[in-house]
Coordinates of N, CA and C in Angstrom, one line a residue:
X14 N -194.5 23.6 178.4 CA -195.9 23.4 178.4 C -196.6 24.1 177.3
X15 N -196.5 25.1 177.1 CA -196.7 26.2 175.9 C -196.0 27.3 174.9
X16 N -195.7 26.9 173.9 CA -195.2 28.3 173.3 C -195.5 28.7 172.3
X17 N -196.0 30.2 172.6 CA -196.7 30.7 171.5 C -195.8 32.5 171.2
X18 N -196.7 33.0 170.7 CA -196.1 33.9 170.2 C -195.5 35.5 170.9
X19 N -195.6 35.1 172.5 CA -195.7 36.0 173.3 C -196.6 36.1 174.4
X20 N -196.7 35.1 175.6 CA -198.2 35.1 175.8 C -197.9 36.8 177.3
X21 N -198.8 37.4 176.9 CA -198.6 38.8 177.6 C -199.5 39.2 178.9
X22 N -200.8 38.4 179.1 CA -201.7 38.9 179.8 C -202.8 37.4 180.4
X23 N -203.3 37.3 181.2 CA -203.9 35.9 181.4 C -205.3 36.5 182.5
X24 N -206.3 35.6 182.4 CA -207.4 35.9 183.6 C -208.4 34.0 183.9
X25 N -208.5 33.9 184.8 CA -209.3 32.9 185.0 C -210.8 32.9 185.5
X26 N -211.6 31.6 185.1 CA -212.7 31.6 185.7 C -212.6 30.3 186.3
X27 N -213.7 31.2 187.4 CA -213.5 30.1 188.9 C -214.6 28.9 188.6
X28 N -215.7 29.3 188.1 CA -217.2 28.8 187.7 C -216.3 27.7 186.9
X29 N -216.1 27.8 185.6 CA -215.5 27.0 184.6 C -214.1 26.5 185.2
X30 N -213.2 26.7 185.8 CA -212.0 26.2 185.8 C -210.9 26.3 184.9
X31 N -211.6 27.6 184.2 CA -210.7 27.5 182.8 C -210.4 29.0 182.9
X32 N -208.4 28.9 182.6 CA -208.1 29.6 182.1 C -207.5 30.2 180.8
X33 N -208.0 32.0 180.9 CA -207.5 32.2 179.7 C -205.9 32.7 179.1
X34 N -205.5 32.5 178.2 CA -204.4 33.6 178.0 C -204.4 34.4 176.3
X35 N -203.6 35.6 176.4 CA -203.5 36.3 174.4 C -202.3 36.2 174.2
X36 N -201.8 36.5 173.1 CA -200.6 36.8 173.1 C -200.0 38.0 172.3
X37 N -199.9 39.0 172.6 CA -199.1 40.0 172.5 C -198.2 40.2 171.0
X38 N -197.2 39.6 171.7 CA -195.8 39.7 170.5 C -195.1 39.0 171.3
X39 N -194.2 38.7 170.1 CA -192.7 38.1 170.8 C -191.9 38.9 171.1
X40 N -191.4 38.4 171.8 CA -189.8 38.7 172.6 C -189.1 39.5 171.9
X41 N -188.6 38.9 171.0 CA -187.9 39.6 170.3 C -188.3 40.9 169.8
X42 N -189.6 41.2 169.0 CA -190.6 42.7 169.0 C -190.8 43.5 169.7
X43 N -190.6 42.8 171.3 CA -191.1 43.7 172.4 C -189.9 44.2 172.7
X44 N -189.0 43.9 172.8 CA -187.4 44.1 173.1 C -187.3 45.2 171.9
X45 N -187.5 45.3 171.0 CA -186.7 46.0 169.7 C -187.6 47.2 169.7
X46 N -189.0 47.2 170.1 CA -189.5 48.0 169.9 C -190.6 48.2 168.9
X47 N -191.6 48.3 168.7 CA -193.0 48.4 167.3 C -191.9 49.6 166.0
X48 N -191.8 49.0 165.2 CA -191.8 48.9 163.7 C -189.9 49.5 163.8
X49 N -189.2 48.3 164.4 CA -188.1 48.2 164.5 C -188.0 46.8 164.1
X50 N -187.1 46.1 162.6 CA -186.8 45.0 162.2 C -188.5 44.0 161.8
X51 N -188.2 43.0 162.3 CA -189.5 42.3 162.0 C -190.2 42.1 162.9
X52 N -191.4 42.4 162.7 CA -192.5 42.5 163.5 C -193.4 41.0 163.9
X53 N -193.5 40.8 164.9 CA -194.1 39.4 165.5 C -194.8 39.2 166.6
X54 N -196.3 40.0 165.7 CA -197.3 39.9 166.6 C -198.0 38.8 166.6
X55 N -198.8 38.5 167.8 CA -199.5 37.7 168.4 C -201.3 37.5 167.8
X56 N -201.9 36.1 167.8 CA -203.2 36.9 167.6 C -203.7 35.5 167.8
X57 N -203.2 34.5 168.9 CA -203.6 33.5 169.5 C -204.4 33.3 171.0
X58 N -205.2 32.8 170.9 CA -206.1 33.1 172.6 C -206.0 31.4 172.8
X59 N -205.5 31.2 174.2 CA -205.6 30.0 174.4 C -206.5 29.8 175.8
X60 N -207.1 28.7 175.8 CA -208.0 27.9 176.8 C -207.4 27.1 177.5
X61 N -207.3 27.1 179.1 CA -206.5 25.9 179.7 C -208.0 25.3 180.6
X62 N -207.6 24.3 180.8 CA -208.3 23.5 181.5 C -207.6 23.0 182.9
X63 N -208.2 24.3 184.4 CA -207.6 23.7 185.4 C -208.3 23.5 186.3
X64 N -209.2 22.3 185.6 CA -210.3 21.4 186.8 C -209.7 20.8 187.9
X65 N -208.4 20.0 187.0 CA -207.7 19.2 188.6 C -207.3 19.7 189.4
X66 N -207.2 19.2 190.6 CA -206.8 19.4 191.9 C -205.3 20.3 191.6
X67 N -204.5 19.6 190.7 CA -203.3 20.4 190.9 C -202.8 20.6 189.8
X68 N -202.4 22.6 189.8 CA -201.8 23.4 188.5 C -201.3 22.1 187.8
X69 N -200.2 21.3 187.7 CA -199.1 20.7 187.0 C -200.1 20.4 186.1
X70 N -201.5 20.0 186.2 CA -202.3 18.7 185.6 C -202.9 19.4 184.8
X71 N -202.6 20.9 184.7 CA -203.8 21.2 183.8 C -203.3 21.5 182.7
X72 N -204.3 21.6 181.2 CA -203.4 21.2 179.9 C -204.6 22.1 178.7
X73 N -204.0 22.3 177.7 CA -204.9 23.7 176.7 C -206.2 22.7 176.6
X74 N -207.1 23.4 176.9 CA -208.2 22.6 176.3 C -208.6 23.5 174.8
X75 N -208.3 24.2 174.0 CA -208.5 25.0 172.8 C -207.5 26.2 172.4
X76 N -207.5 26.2 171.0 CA -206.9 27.1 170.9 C -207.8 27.8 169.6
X77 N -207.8 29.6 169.5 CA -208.6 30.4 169.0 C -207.4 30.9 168.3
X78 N -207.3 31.0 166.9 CA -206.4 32.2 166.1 C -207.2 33.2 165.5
X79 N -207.4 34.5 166.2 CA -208.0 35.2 165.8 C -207.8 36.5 164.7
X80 N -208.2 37.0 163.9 CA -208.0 37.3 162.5 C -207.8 38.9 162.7
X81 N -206.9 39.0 163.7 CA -206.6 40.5 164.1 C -204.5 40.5 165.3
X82 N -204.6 41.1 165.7 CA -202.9 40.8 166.2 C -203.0 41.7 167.7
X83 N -201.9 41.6 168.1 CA -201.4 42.5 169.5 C -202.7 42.5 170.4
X84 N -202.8 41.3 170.8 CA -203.4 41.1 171.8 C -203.4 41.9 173.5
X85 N -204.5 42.6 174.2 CA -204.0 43.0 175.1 C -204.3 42.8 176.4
X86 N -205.3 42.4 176.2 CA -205.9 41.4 177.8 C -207.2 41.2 177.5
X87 N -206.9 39.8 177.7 CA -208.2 38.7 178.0 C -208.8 38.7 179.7
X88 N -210.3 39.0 179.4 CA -211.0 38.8 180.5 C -212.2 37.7 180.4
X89 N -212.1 37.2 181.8 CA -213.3 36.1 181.7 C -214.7 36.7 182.6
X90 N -215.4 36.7 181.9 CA -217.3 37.0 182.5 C -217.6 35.6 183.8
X91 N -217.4 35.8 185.3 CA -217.5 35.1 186.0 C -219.0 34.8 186.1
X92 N -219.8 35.0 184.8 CA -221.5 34.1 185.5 C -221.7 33.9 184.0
X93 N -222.8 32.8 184.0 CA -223.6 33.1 182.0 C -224.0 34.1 181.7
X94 N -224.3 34.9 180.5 CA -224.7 35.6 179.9 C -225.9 35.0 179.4
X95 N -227.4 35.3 178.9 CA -227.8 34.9 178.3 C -227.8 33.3 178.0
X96 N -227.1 32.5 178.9 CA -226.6 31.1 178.5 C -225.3 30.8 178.4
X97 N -224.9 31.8 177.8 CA -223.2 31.5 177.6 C -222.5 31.8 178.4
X98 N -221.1 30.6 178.1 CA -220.0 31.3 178.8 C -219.3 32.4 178.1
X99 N -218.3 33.4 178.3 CA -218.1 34.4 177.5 C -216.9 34.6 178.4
X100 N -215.8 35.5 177.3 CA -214.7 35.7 177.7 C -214.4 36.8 176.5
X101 N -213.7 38.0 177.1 CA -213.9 39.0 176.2 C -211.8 39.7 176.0
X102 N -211.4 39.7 174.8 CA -210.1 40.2 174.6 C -210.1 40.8 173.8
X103 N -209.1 42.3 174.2 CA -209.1 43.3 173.5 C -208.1 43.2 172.1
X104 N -207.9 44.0 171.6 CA -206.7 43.7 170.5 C -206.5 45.4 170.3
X105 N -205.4 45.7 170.2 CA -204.8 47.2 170.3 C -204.7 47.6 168.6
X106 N -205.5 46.8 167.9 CA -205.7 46.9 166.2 C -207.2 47.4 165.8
X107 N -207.6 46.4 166.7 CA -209.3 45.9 166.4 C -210.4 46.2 167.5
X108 N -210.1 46.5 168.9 CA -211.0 47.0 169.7 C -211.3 45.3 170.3
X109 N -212.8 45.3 170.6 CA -212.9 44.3 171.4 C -213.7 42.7 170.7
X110 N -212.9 41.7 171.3 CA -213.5 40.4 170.9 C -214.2 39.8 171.8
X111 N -215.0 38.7 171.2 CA -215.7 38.0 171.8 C -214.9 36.6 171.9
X112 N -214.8 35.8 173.3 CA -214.8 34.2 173.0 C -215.5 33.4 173.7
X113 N -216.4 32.8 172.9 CA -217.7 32.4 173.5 C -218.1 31.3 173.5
X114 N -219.2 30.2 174.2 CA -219.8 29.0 174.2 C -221.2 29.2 174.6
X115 N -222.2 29.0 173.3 CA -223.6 28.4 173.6 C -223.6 27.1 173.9
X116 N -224.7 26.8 174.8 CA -224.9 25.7 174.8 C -225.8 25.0 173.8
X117 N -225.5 23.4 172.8 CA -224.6 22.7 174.4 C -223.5 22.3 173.6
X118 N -222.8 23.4 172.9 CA -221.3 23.4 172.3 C -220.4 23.2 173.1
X119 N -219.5 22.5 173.0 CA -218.1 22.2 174.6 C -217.2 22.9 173.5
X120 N -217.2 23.3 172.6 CA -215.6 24.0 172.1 C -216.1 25.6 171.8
X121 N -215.3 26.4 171.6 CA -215.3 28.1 172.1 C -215.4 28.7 170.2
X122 N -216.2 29.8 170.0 CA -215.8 30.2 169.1 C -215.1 32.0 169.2
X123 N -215.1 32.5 168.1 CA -214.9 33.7 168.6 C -215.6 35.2 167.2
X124 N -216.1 36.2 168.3 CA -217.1 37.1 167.1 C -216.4 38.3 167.4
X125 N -215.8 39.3 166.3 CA -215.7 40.9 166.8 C -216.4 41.6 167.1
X126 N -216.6 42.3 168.5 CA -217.9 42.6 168.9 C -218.0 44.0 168.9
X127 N -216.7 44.8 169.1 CA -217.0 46.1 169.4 C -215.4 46.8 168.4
X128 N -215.6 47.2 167.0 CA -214.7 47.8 166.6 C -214.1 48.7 167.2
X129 N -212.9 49.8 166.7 CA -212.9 50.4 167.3 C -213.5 52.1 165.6
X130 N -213.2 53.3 166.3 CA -213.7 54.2 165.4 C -212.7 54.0 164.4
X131 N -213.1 53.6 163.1 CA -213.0 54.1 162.0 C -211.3 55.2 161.4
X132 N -211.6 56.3 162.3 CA -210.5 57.3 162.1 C -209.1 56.7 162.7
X133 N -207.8 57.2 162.4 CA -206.9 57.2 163.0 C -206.7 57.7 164.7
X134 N -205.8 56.3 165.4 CA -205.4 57.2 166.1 C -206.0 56.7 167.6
X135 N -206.5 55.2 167.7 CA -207.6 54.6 168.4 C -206.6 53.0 168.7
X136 N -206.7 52.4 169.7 CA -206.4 51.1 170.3 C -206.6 50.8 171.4
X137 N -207.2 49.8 171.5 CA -207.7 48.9 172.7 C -206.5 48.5 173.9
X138 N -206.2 48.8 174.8 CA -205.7 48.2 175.3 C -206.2 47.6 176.8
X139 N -206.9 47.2 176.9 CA -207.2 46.9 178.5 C -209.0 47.1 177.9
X140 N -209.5 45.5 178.8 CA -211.0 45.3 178.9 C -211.2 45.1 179.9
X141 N -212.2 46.0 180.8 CA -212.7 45.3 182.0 C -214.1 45.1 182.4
X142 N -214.4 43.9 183.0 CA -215.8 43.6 183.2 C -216.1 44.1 184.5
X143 N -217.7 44.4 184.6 CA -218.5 44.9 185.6 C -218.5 43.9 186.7
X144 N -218.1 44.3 187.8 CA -218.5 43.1 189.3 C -220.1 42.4 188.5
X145 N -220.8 43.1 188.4 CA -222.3 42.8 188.3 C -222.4 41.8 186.8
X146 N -221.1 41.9 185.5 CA -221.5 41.3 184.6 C -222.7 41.6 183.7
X147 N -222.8 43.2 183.6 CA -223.9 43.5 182.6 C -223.4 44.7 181.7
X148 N -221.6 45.0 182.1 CA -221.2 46.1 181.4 C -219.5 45.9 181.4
X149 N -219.1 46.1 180.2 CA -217.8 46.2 180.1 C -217.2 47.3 179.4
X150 N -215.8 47.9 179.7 CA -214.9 48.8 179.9 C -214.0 48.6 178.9
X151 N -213.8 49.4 177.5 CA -213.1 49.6 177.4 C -212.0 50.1 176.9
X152 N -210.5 50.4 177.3 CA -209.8 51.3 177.5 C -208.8 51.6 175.8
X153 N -209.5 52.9 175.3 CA -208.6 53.1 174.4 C -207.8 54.2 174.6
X154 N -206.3 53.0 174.7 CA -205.3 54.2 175.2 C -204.6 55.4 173.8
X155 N -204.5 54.8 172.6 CA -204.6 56.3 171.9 C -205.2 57.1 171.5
X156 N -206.5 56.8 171.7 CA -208.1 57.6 171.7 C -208.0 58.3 173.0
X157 N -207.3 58.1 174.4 CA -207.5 58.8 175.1 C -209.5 58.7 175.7
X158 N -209.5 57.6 175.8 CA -210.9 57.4 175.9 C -211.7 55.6 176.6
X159 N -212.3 55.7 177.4 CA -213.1 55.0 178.2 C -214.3 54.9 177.2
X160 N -214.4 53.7 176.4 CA -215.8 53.2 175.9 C -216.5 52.1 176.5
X161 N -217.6 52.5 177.2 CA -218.6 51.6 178.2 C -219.2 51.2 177.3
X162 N -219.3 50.1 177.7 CA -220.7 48.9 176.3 C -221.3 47.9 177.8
X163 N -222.9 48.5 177.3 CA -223.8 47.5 177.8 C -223.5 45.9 177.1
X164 N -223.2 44.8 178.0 CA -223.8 43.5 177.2 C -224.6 42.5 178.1
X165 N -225.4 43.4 178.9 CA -226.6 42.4 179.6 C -227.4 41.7 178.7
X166 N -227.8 42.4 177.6 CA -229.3 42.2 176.9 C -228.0 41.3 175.6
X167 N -227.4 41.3 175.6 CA -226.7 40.5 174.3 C -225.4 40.8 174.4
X168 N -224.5 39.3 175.0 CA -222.9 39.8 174.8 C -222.6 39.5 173.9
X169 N -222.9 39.5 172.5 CA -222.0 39.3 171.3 C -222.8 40.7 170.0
X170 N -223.4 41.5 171.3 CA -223.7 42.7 169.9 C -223.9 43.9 171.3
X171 N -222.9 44.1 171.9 CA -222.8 45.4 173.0 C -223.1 46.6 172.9
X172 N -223.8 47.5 173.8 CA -224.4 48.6 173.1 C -223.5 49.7 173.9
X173 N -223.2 50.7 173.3 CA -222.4 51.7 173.2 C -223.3 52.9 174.6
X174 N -222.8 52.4 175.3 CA -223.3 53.6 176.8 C -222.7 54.9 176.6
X175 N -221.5 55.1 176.5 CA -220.5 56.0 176.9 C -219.5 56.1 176.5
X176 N -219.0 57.2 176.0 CA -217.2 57.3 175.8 C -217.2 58.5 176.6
X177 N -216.0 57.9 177.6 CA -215.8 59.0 178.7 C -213.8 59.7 178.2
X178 N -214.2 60.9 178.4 CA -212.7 61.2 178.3 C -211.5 60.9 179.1
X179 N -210.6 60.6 179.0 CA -209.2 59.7 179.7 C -208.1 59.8 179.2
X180 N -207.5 60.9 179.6 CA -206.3 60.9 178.7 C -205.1 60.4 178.9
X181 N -204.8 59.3 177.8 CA -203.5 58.4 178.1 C -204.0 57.0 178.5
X182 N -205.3 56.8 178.7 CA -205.9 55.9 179.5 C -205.2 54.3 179.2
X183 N -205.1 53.4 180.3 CA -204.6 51.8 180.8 C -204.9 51.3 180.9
X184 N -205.2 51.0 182.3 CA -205.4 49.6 183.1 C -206.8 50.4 184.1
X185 N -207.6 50.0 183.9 CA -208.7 50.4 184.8 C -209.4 48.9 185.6
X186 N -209.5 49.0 186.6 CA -209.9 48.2 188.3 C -211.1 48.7 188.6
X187 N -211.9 48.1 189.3 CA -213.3 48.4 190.5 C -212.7 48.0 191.9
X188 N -213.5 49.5 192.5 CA -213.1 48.5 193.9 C -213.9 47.5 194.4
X189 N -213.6 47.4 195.5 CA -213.8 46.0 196.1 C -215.7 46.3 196.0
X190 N -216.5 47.3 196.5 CA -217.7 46.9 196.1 C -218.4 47.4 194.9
X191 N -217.5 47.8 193.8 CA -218.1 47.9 192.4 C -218.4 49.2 192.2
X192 N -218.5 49.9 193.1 CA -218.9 51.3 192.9 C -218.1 53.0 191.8
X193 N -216.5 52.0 192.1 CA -215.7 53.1 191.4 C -214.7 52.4 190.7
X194 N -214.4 53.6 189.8 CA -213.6 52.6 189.3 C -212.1 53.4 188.7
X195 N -211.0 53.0 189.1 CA -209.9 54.0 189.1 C -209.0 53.0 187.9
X196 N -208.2 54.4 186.9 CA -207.5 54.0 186.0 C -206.3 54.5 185.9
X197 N -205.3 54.2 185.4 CA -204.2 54.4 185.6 C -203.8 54.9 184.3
X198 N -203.4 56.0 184.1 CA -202.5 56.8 182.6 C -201.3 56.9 182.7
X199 N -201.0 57.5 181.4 CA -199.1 57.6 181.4 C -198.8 56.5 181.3
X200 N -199.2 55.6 180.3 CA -198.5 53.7 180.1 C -197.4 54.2 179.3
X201 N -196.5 53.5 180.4 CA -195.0 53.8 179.9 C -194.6 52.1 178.9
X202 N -195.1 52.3 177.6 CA -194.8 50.8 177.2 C -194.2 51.3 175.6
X203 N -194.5 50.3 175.2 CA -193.6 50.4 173.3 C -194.5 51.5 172.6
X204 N -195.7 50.9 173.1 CA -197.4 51.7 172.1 C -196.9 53.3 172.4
X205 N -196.7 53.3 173.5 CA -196.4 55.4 174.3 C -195.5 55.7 173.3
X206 N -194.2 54.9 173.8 CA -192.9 55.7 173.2 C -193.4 55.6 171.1
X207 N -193.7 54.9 170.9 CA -193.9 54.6 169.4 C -194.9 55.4 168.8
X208 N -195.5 56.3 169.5 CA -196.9 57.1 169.2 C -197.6 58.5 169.9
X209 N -196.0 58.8 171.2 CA -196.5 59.8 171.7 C -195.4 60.2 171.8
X210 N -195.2 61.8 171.4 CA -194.5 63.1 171.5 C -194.4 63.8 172.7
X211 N -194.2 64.0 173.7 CA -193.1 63.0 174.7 C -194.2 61.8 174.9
X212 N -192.9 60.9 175.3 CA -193.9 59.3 175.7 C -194.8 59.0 176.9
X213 N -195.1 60.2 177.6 CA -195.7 60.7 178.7 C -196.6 61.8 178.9
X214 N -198.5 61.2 178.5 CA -199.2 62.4 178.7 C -199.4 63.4 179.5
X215 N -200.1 64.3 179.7 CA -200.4 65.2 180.8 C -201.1 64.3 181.6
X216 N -200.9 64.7 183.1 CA -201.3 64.8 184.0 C -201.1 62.6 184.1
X217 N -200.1 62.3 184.1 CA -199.5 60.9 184.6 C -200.1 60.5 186.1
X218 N -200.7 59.8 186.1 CA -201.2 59.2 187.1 C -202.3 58.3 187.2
X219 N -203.0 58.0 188.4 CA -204.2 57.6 188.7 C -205.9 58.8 188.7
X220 N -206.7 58.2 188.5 CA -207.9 59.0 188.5 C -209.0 58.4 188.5
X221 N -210.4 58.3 188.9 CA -211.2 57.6 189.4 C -212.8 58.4 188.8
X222 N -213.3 57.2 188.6 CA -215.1 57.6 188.3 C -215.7 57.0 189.1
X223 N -217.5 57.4 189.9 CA -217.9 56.7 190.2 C -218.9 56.4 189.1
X224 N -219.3 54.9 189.6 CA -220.0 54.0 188.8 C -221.3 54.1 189.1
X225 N -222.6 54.5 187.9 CA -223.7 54.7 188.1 C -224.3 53.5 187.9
X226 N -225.9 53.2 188.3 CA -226.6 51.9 188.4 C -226.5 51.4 186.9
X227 N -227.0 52.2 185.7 CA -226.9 51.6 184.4 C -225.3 51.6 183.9
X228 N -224.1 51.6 184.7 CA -222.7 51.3 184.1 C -222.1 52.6 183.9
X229 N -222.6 53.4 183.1 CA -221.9 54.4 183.1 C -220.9 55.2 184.4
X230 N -220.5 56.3 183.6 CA -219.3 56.5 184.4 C -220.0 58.1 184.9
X231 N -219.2 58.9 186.5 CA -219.4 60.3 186.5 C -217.9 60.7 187.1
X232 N -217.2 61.6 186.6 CA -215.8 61.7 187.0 C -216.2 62.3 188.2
X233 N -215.0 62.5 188.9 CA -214.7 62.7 190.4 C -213.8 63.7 190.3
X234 N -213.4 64.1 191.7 CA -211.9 65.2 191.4 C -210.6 64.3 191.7
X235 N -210.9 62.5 191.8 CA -209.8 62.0 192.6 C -208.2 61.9 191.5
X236 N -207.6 62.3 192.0 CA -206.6 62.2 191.2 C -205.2 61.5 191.7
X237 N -204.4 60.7 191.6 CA -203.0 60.7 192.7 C -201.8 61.1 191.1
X238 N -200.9 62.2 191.5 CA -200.3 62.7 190.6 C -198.7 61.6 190.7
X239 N -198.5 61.2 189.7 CA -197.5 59.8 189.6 C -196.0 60.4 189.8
X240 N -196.5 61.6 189.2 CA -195.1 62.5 189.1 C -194.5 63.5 190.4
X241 N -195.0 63.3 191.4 CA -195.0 64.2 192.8 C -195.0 62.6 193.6
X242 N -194.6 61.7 193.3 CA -194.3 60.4 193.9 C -193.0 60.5 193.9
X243 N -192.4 60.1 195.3 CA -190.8 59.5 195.3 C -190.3 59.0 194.2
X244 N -189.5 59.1 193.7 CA -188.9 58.0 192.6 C -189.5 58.3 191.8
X245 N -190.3 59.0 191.3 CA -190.9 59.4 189.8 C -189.7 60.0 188.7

């Protein structure tokens, strides 16, 4: 049905019917390891179209090559923004992108919306949107840092709420009513082992903020230590 350069991460919208995917790297890169042999990163976002009744039927409705690589998760904005539909992917190079439709455009473009700092030492990996859709998250795991961006008032020019400290920071979730929001550190992947002295920060685990009315974040004491787990 598809093959591209690694596809690594996927999210759908229920409104539109459309799903998204990025792609990472290939196989062969992820197997060997980052800056082992030749390198074959990803920097494709594809659009499927699954209006019909059934998966088999559905088929790319677009494809975006975006002018950055190592893709790390695509998320879709389940309401309009301002009009648009929007779908937002990180890239572990470049911080965070835009893939978007004004109306009454039917094909998607795509804007860099949120670089990352400048200095060494910074990558996007993990974006997440607000239940509410007026704030997005996100996780730079060699910055060790949570950057919150408003994009109620404009999702293709996000405003910078907060950089919360997180060390090692992932994959961050809301719970079920939006209120908090827990992340997971210690990503045991290529990026760790290729860039961290042991490949396992302090304090490996889960840890949790609650979530204030304008998005921002306030830490908590919640912690679950990964390493005092069975099997660790």
């Amino acid at each position: 049905m598809y093959e591209g350069s690694g596809l690594f991460s996927v999210d759908y919208n229920r409104r539109l019917g459309m799903m998204i995917h990025a792609d990472l790297m290939t196989q062969r890169t992820y197997k060997c390891g980052v800056g082992r042999g030749p390198l074959e990163f990803g920097n494709e976002v594809v659009l499927w179209d699954f209006s019909m009744k059934s998966p088999e039927q559905s088929s790319v409705f677009q494809r975006l090559r975006l002018p950055t690589a190592i893709l790390t998760s695509p998320h879709a904005v389940q309401r309009r923004i301002k009009g648009m539909d929007v779908f937002y992917v990180s890239s572990l190079l470049s911080g965070v992108w835009a893939v978007y439709r004004k109306p009454p455009e039917t094909q998607f473009s795509f804007k860099h919306v949120y670089p990352l700092p400048s200095e060494e030492g910074h990558g996007s990996s993990h974006v997440r949107i607000a239940p509410d859709g007026k704030t997005i998250y996100d996780t730079d795991a060699l910055g060790d840092t949570i950057h919150v961006l408003r994009i109620a008032d404009d999702p293709l020019n996000p405003v910078l709420l907060q950089e919360v400290p997180a060390p090692n920071i992932h994959v961050v979730k809301f719970s079920s009513d939006g209120k908090r929001l827990y992340g997971s550190n210690g990503i045991a992947s290529i990026s760790d082992f290729q860039f961290r002295n042991p490949p396992f920060g302090v304090n490996y685990g889960i840890r949790a903020w609650d979530v204030r009315k304008d998005g921002t974040l306030a830490p908590t004491s919640f912690f679950v230590d990964a390493l005092d787990e069975p099997g660790a």
